Each structure stands twice: as C-alpha cells, then as structure tokens.
PDB file of C-alpha atoms in Angstrom:
ATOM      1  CA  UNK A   1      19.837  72.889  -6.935  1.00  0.00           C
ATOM      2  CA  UNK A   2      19.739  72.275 -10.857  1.00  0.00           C
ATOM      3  CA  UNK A   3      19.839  75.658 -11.810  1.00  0.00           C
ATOM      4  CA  UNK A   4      21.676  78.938 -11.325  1.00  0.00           C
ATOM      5  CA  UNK A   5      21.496  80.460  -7.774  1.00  0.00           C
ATOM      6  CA  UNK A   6      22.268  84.141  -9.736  1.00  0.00           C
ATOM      7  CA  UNK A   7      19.074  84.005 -11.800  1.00  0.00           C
ATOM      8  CA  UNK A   8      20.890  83.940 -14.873  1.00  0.00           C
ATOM      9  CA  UNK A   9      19.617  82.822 -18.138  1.00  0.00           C
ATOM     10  CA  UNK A  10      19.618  79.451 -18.416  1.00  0.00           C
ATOM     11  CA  UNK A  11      21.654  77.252 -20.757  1.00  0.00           C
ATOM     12  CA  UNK A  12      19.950  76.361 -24.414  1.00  0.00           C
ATOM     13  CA  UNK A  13      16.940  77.919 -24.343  1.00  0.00           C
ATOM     14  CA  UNK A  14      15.911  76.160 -20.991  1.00  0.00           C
ATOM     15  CA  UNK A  15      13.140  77.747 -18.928  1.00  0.00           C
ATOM     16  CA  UNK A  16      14.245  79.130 -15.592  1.00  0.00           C
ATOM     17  CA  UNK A  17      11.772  77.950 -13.283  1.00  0.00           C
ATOM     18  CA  UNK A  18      12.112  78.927  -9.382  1.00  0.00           C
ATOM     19  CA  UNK A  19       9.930  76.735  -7.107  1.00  0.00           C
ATOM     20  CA  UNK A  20       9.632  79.158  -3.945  1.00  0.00           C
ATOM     21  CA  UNK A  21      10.844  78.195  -0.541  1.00  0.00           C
ATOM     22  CA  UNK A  22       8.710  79.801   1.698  1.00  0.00           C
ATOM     23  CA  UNK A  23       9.194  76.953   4.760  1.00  0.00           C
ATOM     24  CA  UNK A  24       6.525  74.259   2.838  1.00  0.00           C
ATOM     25  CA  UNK A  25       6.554  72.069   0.056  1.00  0.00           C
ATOM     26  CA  UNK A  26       8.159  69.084  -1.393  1.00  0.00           C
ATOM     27  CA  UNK A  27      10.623  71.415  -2.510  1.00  0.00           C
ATOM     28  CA  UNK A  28      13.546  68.885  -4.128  1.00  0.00           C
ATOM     29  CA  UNK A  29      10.974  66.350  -5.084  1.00  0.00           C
ATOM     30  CA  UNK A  30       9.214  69.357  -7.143  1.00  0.00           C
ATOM     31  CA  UNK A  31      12.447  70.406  -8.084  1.00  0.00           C
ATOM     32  CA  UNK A  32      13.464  66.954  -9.956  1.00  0.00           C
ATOM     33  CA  UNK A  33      10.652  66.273 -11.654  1.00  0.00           C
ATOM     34  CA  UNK A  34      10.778  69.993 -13.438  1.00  0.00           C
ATOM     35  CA  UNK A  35      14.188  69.561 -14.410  1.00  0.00           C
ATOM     36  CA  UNK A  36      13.403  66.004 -15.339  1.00  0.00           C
ATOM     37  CA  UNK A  37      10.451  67.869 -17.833  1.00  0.00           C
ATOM     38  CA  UNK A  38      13.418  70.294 -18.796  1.00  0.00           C
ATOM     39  CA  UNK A  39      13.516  72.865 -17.106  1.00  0.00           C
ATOM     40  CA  UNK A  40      16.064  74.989 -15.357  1.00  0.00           C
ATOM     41  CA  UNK A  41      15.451  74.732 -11.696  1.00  0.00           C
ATOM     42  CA  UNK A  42      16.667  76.807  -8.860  1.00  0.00           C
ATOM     43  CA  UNK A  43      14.872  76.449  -5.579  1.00  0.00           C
ATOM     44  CA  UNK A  44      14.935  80.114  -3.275  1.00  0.00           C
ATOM     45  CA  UNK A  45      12.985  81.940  -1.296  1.00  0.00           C
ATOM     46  CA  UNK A  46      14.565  85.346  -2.843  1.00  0.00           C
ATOM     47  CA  UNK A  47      12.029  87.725  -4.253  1.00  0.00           C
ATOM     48  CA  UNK A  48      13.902  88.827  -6.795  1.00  0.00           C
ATOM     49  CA  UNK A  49      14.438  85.328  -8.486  1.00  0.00           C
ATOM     50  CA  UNK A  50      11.034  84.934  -8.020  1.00  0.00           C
ATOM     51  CA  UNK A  51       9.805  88.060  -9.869  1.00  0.00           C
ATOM     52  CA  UNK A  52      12.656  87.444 -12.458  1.00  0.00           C
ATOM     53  CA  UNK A  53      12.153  83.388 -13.564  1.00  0.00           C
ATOM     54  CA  UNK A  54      10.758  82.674 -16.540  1.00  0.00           C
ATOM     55  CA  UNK A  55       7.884  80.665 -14.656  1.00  0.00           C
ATOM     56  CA  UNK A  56       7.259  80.547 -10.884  1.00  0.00           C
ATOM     57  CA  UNK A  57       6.161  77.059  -8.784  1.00  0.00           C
ATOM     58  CA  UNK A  58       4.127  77.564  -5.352  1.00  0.00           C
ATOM     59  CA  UNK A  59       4.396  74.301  -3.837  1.00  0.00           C
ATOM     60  CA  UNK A  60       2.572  73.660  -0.744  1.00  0.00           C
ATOM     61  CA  UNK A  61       1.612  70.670   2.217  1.00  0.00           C
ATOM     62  CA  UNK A  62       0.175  70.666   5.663  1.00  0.00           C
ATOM     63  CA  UNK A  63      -2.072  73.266   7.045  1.00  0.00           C
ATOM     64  CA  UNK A  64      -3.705  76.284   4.838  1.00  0.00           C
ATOM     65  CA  UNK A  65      -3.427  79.041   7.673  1.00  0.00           C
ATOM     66  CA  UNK A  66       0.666  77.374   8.022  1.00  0.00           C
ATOM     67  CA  UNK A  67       1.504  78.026   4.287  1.00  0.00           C
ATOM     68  CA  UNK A  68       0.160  81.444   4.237  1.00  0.00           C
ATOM     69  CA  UNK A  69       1.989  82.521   7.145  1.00  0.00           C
ATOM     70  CA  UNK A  70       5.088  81.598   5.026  1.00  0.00           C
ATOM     71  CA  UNK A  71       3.996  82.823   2.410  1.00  0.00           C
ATOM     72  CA  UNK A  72       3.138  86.351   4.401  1.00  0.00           C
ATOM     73  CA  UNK A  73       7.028  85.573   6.397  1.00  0.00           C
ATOM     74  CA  UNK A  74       8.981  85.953   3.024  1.00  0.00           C
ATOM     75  CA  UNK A  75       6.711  88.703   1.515  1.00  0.00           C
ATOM     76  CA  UNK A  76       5.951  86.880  -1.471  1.00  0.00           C
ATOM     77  CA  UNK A  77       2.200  87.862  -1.953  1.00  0.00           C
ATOM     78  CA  UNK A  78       3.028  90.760  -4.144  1.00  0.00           C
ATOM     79  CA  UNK A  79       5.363  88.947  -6.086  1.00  0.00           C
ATOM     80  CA  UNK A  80       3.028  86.166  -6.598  1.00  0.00           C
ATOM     81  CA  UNK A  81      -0.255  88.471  -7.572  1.00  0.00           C
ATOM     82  CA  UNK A  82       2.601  91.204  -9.902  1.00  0.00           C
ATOM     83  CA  UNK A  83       3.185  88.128 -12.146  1.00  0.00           C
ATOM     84  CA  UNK A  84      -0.314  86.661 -12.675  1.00  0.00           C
ATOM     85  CA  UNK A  85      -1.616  90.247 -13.393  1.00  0.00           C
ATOM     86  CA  UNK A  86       1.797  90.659 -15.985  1.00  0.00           C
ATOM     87  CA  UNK A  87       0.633  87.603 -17.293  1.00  0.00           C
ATOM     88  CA  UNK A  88       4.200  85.484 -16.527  1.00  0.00           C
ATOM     89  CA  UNK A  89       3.615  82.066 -15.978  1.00  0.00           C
ATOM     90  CA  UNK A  90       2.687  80.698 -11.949  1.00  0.00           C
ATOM     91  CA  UNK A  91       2.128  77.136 -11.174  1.00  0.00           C
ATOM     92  CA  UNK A  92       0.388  76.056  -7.466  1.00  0.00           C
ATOM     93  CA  UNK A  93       0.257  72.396  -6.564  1.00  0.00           C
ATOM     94  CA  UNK A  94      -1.539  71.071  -3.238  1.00  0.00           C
ATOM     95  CA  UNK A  95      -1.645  73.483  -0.846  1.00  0.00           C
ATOM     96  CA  UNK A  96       0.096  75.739  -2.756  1.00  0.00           C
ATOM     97  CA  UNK A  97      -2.968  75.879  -5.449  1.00  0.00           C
ATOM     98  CA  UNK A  98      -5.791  76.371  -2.558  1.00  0.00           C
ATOM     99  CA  UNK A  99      -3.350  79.319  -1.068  1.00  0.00           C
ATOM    100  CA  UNK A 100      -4.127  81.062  -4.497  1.00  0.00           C
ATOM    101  CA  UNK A 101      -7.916  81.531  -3.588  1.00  0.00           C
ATOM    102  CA  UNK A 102      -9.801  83.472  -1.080  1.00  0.00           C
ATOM    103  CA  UNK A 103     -10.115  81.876   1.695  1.00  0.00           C
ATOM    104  CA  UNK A 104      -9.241  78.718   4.149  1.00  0.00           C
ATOM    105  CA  UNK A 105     -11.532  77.466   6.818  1.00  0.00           C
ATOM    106  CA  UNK A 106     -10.042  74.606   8.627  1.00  0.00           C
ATOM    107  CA  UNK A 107     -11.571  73.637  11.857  1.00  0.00           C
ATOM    108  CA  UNK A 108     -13.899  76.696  11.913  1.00  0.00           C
ATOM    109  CA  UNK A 109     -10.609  78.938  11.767  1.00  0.00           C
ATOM    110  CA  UNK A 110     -11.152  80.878   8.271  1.00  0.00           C
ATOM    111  CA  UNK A 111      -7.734  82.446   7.189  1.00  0.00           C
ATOM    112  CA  UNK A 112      -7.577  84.931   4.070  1.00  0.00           C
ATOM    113  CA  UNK A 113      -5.506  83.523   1.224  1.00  0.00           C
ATOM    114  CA  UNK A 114      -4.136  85.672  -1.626  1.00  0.00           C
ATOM    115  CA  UNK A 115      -7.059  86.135  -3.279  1.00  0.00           C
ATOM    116  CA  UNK A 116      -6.086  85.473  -7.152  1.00  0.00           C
ATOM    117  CA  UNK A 117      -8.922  83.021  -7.946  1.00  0.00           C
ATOM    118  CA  UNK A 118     -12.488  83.356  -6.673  1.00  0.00           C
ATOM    119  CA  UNK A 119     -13.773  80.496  -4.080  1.00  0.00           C
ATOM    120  CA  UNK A 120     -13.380  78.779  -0.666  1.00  0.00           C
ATOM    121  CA  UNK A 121     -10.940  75.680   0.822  1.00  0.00           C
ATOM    122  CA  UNK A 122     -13.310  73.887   2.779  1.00  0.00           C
ATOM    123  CA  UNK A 123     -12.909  70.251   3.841  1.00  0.00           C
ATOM    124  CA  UNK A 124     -14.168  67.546   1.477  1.00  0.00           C
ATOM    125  CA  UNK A 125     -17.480  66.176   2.391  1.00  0.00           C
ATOM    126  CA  UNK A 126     -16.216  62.961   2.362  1.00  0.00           C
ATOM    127  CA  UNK A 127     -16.633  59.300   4.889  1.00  0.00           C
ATOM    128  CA  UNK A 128     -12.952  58.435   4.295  1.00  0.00           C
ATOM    129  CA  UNK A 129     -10.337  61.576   4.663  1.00  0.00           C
ATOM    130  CA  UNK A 130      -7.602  62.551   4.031  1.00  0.00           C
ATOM    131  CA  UNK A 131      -7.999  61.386   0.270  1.00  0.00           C
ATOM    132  CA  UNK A 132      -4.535  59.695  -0.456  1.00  0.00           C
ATOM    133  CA  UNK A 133      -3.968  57.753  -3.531  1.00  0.00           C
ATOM    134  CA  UNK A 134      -4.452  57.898  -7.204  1.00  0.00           C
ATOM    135  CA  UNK A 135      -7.498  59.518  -8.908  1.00  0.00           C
ATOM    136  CA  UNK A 136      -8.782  60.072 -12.506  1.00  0.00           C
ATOM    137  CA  UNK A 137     -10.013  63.857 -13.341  1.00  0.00           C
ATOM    138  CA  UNK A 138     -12.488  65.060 -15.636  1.00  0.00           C
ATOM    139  CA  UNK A 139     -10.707  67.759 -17.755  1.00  0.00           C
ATOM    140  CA  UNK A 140     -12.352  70.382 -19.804  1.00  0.00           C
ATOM    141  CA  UNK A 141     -12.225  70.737 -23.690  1.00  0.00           C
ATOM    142  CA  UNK A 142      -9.242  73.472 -24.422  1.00  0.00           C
ATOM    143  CA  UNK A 143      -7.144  72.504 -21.071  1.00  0.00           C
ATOM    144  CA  UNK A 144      -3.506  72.789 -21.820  1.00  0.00           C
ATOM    145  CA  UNK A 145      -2.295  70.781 -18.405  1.00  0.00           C
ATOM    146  CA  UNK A 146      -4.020  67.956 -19.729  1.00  0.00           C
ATOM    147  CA  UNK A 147      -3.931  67.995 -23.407  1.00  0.00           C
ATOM    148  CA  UNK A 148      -2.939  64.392 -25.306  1.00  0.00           C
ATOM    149  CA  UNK A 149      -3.508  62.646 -22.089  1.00  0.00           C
ATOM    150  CA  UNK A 150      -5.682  59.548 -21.722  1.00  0.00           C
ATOM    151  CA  UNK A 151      -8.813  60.548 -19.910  1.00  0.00           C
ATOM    152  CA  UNK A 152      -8.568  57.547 -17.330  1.00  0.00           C
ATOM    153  CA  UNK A 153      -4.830  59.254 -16.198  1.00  0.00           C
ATOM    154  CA  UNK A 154      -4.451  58.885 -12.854  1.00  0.00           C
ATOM    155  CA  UNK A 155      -2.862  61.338 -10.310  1.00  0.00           C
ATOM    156  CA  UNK A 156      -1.727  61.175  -7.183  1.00  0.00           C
ATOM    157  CA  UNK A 157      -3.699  63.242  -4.522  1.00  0.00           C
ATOM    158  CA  UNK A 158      -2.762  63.686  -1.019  1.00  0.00           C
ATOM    159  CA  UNK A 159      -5.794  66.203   0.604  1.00  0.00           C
ATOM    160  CA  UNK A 160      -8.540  66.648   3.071  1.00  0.00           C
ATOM    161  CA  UNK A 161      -9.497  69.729   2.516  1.00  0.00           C
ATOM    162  CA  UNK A 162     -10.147  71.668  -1.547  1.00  0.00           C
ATOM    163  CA  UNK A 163     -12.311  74.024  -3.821  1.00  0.00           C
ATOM    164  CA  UNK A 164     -15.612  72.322  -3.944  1.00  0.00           C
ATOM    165  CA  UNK A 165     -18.012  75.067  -5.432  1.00  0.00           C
ATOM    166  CA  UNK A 166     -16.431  75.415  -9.036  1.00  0.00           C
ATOM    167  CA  UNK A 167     -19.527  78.342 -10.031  1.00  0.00           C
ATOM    168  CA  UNK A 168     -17.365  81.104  -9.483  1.00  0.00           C
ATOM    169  CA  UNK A 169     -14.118  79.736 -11.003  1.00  0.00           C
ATOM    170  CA  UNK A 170     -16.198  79.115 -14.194  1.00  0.00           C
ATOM    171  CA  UNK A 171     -17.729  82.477 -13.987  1.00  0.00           C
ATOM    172  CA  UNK A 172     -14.253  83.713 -14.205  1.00  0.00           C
ATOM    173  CA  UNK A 173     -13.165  82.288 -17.671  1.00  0.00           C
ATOM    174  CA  UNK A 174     -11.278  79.429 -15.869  1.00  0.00           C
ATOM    175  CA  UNK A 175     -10.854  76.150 -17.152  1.00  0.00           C
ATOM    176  CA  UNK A 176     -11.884  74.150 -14.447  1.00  0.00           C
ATOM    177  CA  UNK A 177     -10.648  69.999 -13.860  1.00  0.00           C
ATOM    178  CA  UNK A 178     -12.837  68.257 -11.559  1.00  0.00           C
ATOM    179  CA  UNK A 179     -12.423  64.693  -9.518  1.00  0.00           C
ATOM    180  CA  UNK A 180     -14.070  62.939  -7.164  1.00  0.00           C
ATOM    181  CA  UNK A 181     -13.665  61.021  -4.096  1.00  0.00           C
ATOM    182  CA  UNK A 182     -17.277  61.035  -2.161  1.00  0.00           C
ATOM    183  CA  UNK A 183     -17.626  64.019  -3.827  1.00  0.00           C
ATOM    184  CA  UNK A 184     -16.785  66.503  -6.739  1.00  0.00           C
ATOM    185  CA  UNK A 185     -14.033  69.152  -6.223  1.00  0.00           C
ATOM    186  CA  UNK A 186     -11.683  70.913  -8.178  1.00  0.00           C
ATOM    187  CA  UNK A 187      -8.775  69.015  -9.139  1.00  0.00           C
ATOM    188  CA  UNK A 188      -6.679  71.628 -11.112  1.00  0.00           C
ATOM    189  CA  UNK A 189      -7.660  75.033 -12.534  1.00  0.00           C
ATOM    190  CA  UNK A 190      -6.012  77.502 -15.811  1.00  0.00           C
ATOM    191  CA  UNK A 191      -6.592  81.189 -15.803  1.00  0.00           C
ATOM    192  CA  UNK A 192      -4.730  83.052 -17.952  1.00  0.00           C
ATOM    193  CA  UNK A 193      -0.905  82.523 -16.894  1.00  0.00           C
ATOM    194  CA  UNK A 194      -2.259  81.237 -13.369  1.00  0.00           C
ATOM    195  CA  UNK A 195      -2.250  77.237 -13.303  1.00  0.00           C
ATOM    196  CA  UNK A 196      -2.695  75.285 -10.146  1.00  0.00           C
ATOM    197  CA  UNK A 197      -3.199  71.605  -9.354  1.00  0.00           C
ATOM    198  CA  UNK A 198      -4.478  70.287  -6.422  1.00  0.00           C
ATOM    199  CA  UNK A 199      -2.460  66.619  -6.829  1.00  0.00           C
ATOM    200  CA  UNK A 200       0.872  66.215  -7.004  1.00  0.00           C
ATOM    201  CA  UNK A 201       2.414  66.055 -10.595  1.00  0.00           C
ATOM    202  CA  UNK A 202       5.795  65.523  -9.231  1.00  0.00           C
ATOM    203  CA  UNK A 203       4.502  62.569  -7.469  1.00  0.00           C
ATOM    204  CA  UNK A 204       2.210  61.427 -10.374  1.00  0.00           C
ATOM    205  CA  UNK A 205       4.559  59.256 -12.330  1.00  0.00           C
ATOM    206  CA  UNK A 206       4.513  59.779 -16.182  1.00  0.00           C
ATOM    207  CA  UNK A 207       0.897  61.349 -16.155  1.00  0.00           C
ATOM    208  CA  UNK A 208       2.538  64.148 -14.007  1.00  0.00           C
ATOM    209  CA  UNK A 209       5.550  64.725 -16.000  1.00  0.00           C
ATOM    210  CA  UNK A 210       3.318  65.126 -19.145  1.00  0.00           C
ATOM    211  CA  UNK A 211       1.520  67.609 -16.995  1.00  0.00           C
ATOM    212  CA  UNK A 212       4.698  69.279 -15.643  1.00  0.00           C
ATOM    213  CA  UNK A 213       5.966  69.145 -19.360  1.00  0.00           C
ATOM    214  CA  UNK A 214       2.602  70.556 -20.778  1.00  0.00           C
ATOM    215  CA  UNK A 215       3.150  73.499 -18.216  1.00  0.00           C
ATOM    216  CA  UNK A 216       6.381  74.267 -19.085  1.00  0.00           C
ATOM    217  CA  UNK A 217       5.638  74.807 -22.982  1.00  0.00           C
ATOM    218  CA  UNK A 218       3.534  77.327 -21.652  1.00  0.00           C
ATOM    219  CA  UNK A 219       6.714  78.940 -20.353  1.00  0.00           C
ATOM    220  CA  UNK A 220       8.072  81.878 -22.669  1.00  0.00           C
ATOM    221  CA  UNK A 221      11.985  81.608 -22.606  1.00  0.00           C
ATOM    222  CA  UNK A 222      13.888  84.062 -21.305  1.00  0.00           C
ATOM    223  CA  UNK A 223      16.970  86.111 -22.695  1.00  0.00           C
TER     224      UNK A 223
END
C-alpha cells in the first residue's frame, strides 16, 4: 500500500487513486504502476474510500459472472455508477472495463453487468483464443488515453471474451479504440469521466504508463 489507508489527502498535490478490492484483479501490479505514473495509491475494498478518492480503478481477471458477484459482495455498484454520473474520474481495465457494460454471456450463461456503457461481452470470434500478447489499437481523433502516443504502440492484452459491436458506444458520444485479433473489438473506451481499457496498462510497459499517466492528468486533485 503506497498511499494512506485513512483516505487522507495526499502529499504534494498527488492524486489519491483507490484501485478497489473486490476479490479480482492484479491488484499490487495495478497498484505500482499508478504510483509509478504518480499517483497516490491505496488499495481497499471500503466504500467510503472509494466514493471519496480523487479517481477510482476497477481492475478485473477471470470470469465476467465471477467479478460481478464481487463486485455485487462488497456493494460497490452504487458507488461505482454515483461517481460516473458526478462526473469523478473511474478507470476499468480487463474485466473490470467489460463489467461496466450491460451484459456478459459466457458459455450461453448471460449475467447483467452494471450497466454504465451501452453493449454486450461476448466471446471474440476468433480461431486462436484466449488473445494473449501485444497488440496495436486504432485510436480515435480527440482520445485523451492515447494522446502523443505512436500509433503502432503496442499493449498487452490478455482476453477471450470483449465488446465487439462498437454502434451503440458511438451512439453514446464515446470515444471508441478499436483492435484486432481475427476480428475488430473494442480495445478501450472514454465517456465523460468513465475510461476503461480492455488491455492491461499496468502490464503494457512504457506505452501503458503513458496511458496510466494520460489518465491520471485527467484526475482533479483533491483538498
């Protein structure tokens, strides 16, 4: 734990940034690369942390249905929808990004997700899954995430399953990154104060940190 377990405002101007523990997630790796970006870092499952940081991380691995129980487990569904409707600042990477829309159907088993961004997790339509490895993305002019990176930056994706209908996300007013791997799905979305990623910027080496920086500029200080 980087940061202060009290939720107390962080040292120099530094941005207090909770990444939830709700049971799922690479919770310290997540945790390091934030602080690395400069951030103030506490990782917690408490509510009230959660509703009080400056900016909130939903991290996320293994099975949709899985990471919305925990989510449901802690109660942190109404924490996570009152700040994107304030407008304070929520990140969702992996599984913690495709948690953030509708629904999830894995193996024919659809489970509701929260519902803050419009679309389905289906699994890719791909010959070679899970799709692990490094990726480009196709960005959109105006994205924050990915502004002053090369467009050939490569991420690091870990997935069988993501958003592959991007119609209603764009209908939205969302800024939508796409990649590819047999074919098209959405690689990262920006909605307001909502930002998800379905890669792993704490696993993506430089090209994630600029990302994880990029967020956290986003990121109004605290008192």
């Amino acid at each position: 734990m980087t940061g202060r377990p009290d939720g107390g405002a962080a040292p120099g101007g530094r941005r207090r940034i909770v990444v939830l523990d709700y049971g799922s997630g690479n919770l310290r790796s997540a945790e390091r690369a934030l602080a690395a970006a400069g951030a103030d870092v506490v990782v917690t499952g408490d509510l009230a942390a959660a509703a009080d940081a400056d900016g909130l991380v939903v991290p996320g691995v293994g099975a949709f249905a899985a990471c919305v129980a925990g989510i449901e487990a802690i109660g942190a569904g109404p924490v996570i929808a009152g700040r994107v409707a304030a407008g304070r600042p929520v990140l969702g990477i992996c599984v913690g990004m495709q948690i953030l829309f509708e629904s999830g159907d894995e193996h024919g088993v659809v489970t509701k997700g929260l519902g803050l961004l419009p679309g389905s997790v289906t699994r890719l339509a791909a010959a070679r899954l899970p799709h692990m490895g490094w990726n480009t993305v196709q960005a959109p002019v105006g994205s924050v995430l990915f502004a002053g990176l090369p467009a050939d930056s490569r991420f690091y994706f870990v997935h069988s399953y993501a958003v592959g209908d991007a119609a209603a996300l764009t209908a939205s007013g969302a800024r939508v990154t796409t990649a590819h791997h047999d074919c098209d799905f959405v690689a990262a979305v920006e909605r307001g104060a909502l930002s998800a990623a379905q890669f792993h910027p704490e696993k993506s080496a430089e090209t994630g940190a600029a990302l994880l920086r990029n967020w956290l500029a986003t990121v109004p200080a605290g008192d």
